[in-house]
XYZ file of N, CA and C in Angstrom:
306
model
N 25.227 -5.046 -5.419
C 25.107 -5.104 -3.977
C 25.957 -6.267 -3.452
N 26.791 -5.968 -2.457
C 27.666 -7.000 -1.889
C 26.894 -7.879 -0.915
N 27.251 -9.164 -0.851
C 26.583 -10.045 0.113
C 26.930 -9.639 1.545
N 26.020 -9.918 2.449
C 26.247 -9.610 3.862
C 27.370 -10.489 4.392
N 28.214 -9.936 5.273
C 29.286 -10.766 5.846
C 28.706 -11.926 6.635
N 29.403 -13.026 6.626
C 28.941 -14.219 7.319
C 29.739 -14.424 8.613
N 29.084 -15.008 9.593
C 29.793 -15.333 10.829
C 30.294 -16.777 10.799
N 29.993 -17.507 9.742
C 30.433 -18.894 9.602
C 31.938 -18.908 9.302
N 32.758 -19.385 10.256
C 34.201 -19.346 10.033
C 34.653 -20.175 8.839
N 33.930 -21.226 8.521
C 34.321 -22.057 7.381
C 34.171 -21.276 6.080
N 33.166 -20.451 5.984
C 32.953 -19.657 4.769
C 33.944 -18.503 4.674
N 34.574 -18.156 5.799
C 35.560 -17.078 5.796
C 36.990 -17.604 5.857
N 37.182 -18.882 5.614
C 38.494 -19.504 5.765
C 39.570 -18.823 4.919
N 39.227 -18.306 3.773
C 40.220 -17.642 2.929
C 40.886 -16.480 3.674
N 40.167 -15.844 4.589
C 40.745 -14.753 5.384
C 41.717 -15.274 6.437
N 41.493 -16.493 6.907
C 42.237 -17.038 8.035
C 43.370 -17.986 7.658
N 43.283 -18.620 6.510
C 44.210 -19.696 6.144
C 45.673 -19.266 6.257
N 46.432 -20.000 7.077
C 47.855 -19.763 7.228
C 48.221 -18.591 8.119
N 47.224 -17.914 8.661
C 47.480 -16.738 9.492
C 47.239 -17.068 10.962
N 47.801 -16.240 11.832
C 47.610 -16.446 13.266
C 46.230 -15.963 13.658
N 45.457 -16.896 14.198
C 44.071 -16.621 14.578
C 43.864 -16.931 16.045
N 42.786 -16.386 16.562
C 42.359 -16.696 17.914
C 40.941 -17.249 17.815
N 40.716 -18.373 18.485
C 39.435 -19.069 18.433
C 38.950 -19.289 19.863
N 37.722 -18.894 20.110
C 37.087 -19.113 21.406
C 36.020 -20.184 21.216
N 35.888 -21.080 22.201
C 34.938 -22.184 22.065
C 33.928 -22.212 23.208
N 32.869 -22.980 22.984
C 31.798 -23.123 23.978
C 32.268 -23.704 25.296
N 33.290 -24.519 25.258
C 33.773 -25.157 26.486
C 34.833 -24.307 27.194
N 34.783 -22.989 26.961
C 35.673 -22.018 27.624
C 37.148 -22.321 27.397
N 37.484 -22.550 26.145
C 38.882 -22.697 25.749
C 39.166 -21.650 24.678
N 40.378 -21.174 24.683
C 40.821 -20.223 23.673
C 42.066 -20.799 23.016
N 42.100 -20.774 21.706
C 43.224 -21.297 20.931
C 43.862 -20.151 20.159
N 45.187 -20.139 20.100
C 45.930 -19.157 19.324
C 46.918 -19.917 18.464
N 46.792 -19.762 17.159
C 47.697 -20.462 16.258
C 47.313 -20.253 14.815
N 47.938 -21.007 13.960
C 47.679 -20.882 12.521
C 46.503 -21.751 12.104
N 45.625 -21.163 11.342
C 44.483 -21.906 10.807
C 44.916 -22.634 9.549
N 44.574 -23.901 9.482
C 44.948 -24.701 8.328
C 43.760 -24.891 7.387
N 42.730 -25.615 7.879
C 41.588 -25.905 7.001
C 40.441 -26.484 7.830
N 39.312 -26.645 7.181
C 38.194 -27.366 7.768
C 38.127 -28.721 7.105
N 37.895 -29.749 7.917
C 37.761 -31.111 7.410
C 36.779 -31.844 8.312
N 35.778 -32.454 7.712
C 34.767 -33.202 8.467
C 34.148 -32.361 9.595
N 33.793 -31.121 9.257
C 33.148 -30.197 10.210
C 34.036 -29.862 11.406
N 35.360 -29.919 11.206
C 36.301 -29.555 12.250
C 37.341 -28.588 11.691
N 37.665 -27.579 12.495
C 38.742 -26.666 12.151
C 40.054 -27.311 12.566
N 41.014 -27.307 11.675
C 42.340 -27.815 11.987
C 43.256 -26.609 12.172
N 43.823 -26.511 13.372
C 44.797 -25.466 13.672
C 46.132 -26.131 13.940
N 47.205 -25.454 13.560
C 48.551 -26.000 13.751
C 49.437 -24.973 14.458
N 50.497 -25.472 15.077
C 51.464 -24.617 15.770
C 50.738 -23.620 16.660
N 50.090 -24.144 17.702
C 49.190 -23.331 18.504
C 49.409 -23.517 19.991
N 48.730 -22.676 20.726
C 48.660 -22.805 22.168
C 47.192 -22.817 22.554
N 46.875 -23.549 23.607
C 45.505 -23.672 24.103
C 45.453 -23.087 25.504
N 44.471 -22.229 25.745
C 44.304 -21.587 27.046
C 42.989 -22.009 27.654
N 42.971 -22.161 28.961
C 41.726 -22.448 29.669
C 41.045 -21.120 29.956
N 39.831 -20.956 29.485
C 39.082 -19.724 29.705
C 38.747 -19.040 28.395
N 37.830 -18.080 28.503
C 37.396 -17.345 27.315
C 37.932 -15.918 27.354
N 37.432 -15.063 26.462
C 37.933 -13.703 26.329
C 37.652 -12.841 27.560
N 36.805 -13.285 28.460
C 36.498 -12.509 29.657
C 37.438 -12.821 30.821
N 38.266 -13.819 30.671
C 39.177 -14.206 31.754
C 40.454 -13.361 31.675
N 40.834 -12.673 32.756
C 42.000 -11.777 32.722
C 43.287 -12.448 32.250
N 43.523 -13.709 32.633
C 44.750 -14.395 32.221
C 44.786 -14.602 30.708
N 43.615 -14.875 30.132
C 43.528 -15.071 28.679
C 43.791 -13.746 27.974
N 43.185 -12.681 28.460
C 43.389 -11.354 27.865
C 44.861 -10.967 27.938
N 45.494 -11.214 29.074
C 46.912 -10.889 29.235
C 47.763 -11.689 28.243
N 47.464 -12.978 28.096
C 48.206 -13.821 27.154
C 48.018 -13.313 25.718
N 46.775 -13.000 25.346
C 46.501 -12.551 23.979
C 47.168 -11.215 23.679
N 47.167 -10.308 24.654
C 47.863 -9.036 24.456
C 49.361 -9.265 24.253
N 49.946 -10.174 25.034
C 51.363 -10.492 24.878
C 51.630 -11.175 23.537
N 50.736 -12.071 23.143
C 50.895 -12.758 21.850
C 50.816 -11.778 20.696
N 49.955 -10.800 20.815
C 49.837 -9.773 19.774
C 51.141 -8.979 19.670
N 51.732 -8.687 20.802
C 52.938 -7.863 20.849
C 54.205 -8.649 20.503
N 54.298 -9.910 20.986
C 55.542 -10.663 20.873
C 55.427 -11.965 20.091
N 54.218 -12.335 19.704
C 53.993 -13.619 19.054
C 53.496 -14.639 20.063
N 52.806 -15.659 19.582
C 52.292 -16.685 20.499
C 53.348 -17.766 20.694
N 53.134 -18.605 21.707
C 54.080 -19.645 22.071
C 53.463 -20.997 21.754
N 53.745 -21.544 20.554
C 53.159 -22.837 20.189
C 53.645 -23.954 21.097
N 52.680 -24.642 21.689
C 52.998 -25.793 22.540
C 52.361 -27.070 22.005
N 51.484 -26.903 21.026
C 50.767 -28.032 20.441
C 50.953 -27.976 18.928
N 51.221 -29.120 18.330
C 51.460 -29.170 16.883
C 50.159 -29.044 16.078
N 49.105 -29.751 16.519
C 47.866 -29.756 15.739
C 46.692 -30.054 16.652
N 45.556 -29.418 16.366
C 44.334 -29.684 17.110
C 43.152 -29.629 16.144
N 42.127 -30.408 16.456
C 40.893 -30.437 15.680
C 39.790 -29.857 16.566
N 39.170 -28.773 16.131
C 38.126 -28.107 16.907
C 36.803 -28.268 16.161
N 35.808 -28.902 16.785
C 34.514 -29.031 16.104
C 33.938 -27.659 15.745
N 33.522 -27.522 14.516
C 32.972 -26.248 14.049
C 31.812 -25.788 14.938
N 30.995 -26.716 15.390
C 29.835 -26.378 16.220
C 30.244 -25.785 17.567
N 31.479 -26.015 18.008
C 31.950 -25.501 19.294
C 32.544 -24.099 19.203
N 32.803 -23.612 18.003
C 33.432 -22.298 17.831
C 32.413 -21.201 18.093
N 32.715 -20.355 19.079
C 31.832 -19.221 19.363
C 32.350 -17.942 18.725
N 33.671 -17.850 18.549
C 34.245 -16.690 17.878
C 35.581 -17.077 17.284
N 35.841 -16.534 16.098
C 37.095 -16.800 15.409
C 37.473 -15.544 14.646
N 38.714 -15.107 14.823
C 39.168 -13.903 14.134
C 40.688 -13.932 14.057
N 41.233 -13.044 13.259
C 42.678 -12.885 13.222
C 43.145 -12.296 14.540
N 44.290 -12.712 15.011
C 44.843 -12.189 16.256
C 44.989 -10.672 16.179
N 45.421 -10.155 15.040
C 45.647 -8.713 14.897
C 44.363 -7.889 15.009
N 43.205 -8.526 14.886
C 41.930 -7.802 15.010
C 41.480 -7.646 16.460
N 42.204 -8.227 17.395
C 41.974 -8.136 18.843
C 40.504 -8.331 19.255
N 39.890 -9.453 18.896
C 38.473 -9.647 19.232
C 38.200 -9.684 20.730
N 39.175 -10.048 21.555
C 38.983 -10.081 23.003
C 38.792 -8.691 23.588
N 39.331 -7.673 22.948
C 39.184 -6.304 23.464
C 37.766 -5.782 23.303
N 37.042 -6.340 22.358
C 35.644 -5.935 22.165
C 34.737 -6.478 23.254
N 35.169 -7.530 23.964
C 34.314 -8.177 24.953
C 34.826 -8.066 26.368
N 36.082 -7.777 26.550
C 36.639 -7.713 27.912
C 35.978 -6.560 28.679
N 35.668 -6.821 29.937
C 35.036 -5.769 30.733
C 35.977 -5.138 31.711
């Protein structure tokens, strides 16, 4: 019997490491970039862009759709995101915003 999938992004890091991911946080920020690692209970992302708003904001959805089609536009070299602030994390190609957009 296989173990149940976990929602803990740190335990799923092998799926995300080095790949383009999208991360939504409690403070209504969305990050798009490469996942590096977890260190001191923080996710380290590199070569990323940060958006104001979550997956329900039309501007964020438009940006993510464009990033999926054309690639994201890295404006920040590195960011540390507290693990406790992550509300959703997935690969960009899995389009997690489409599951929640109304």
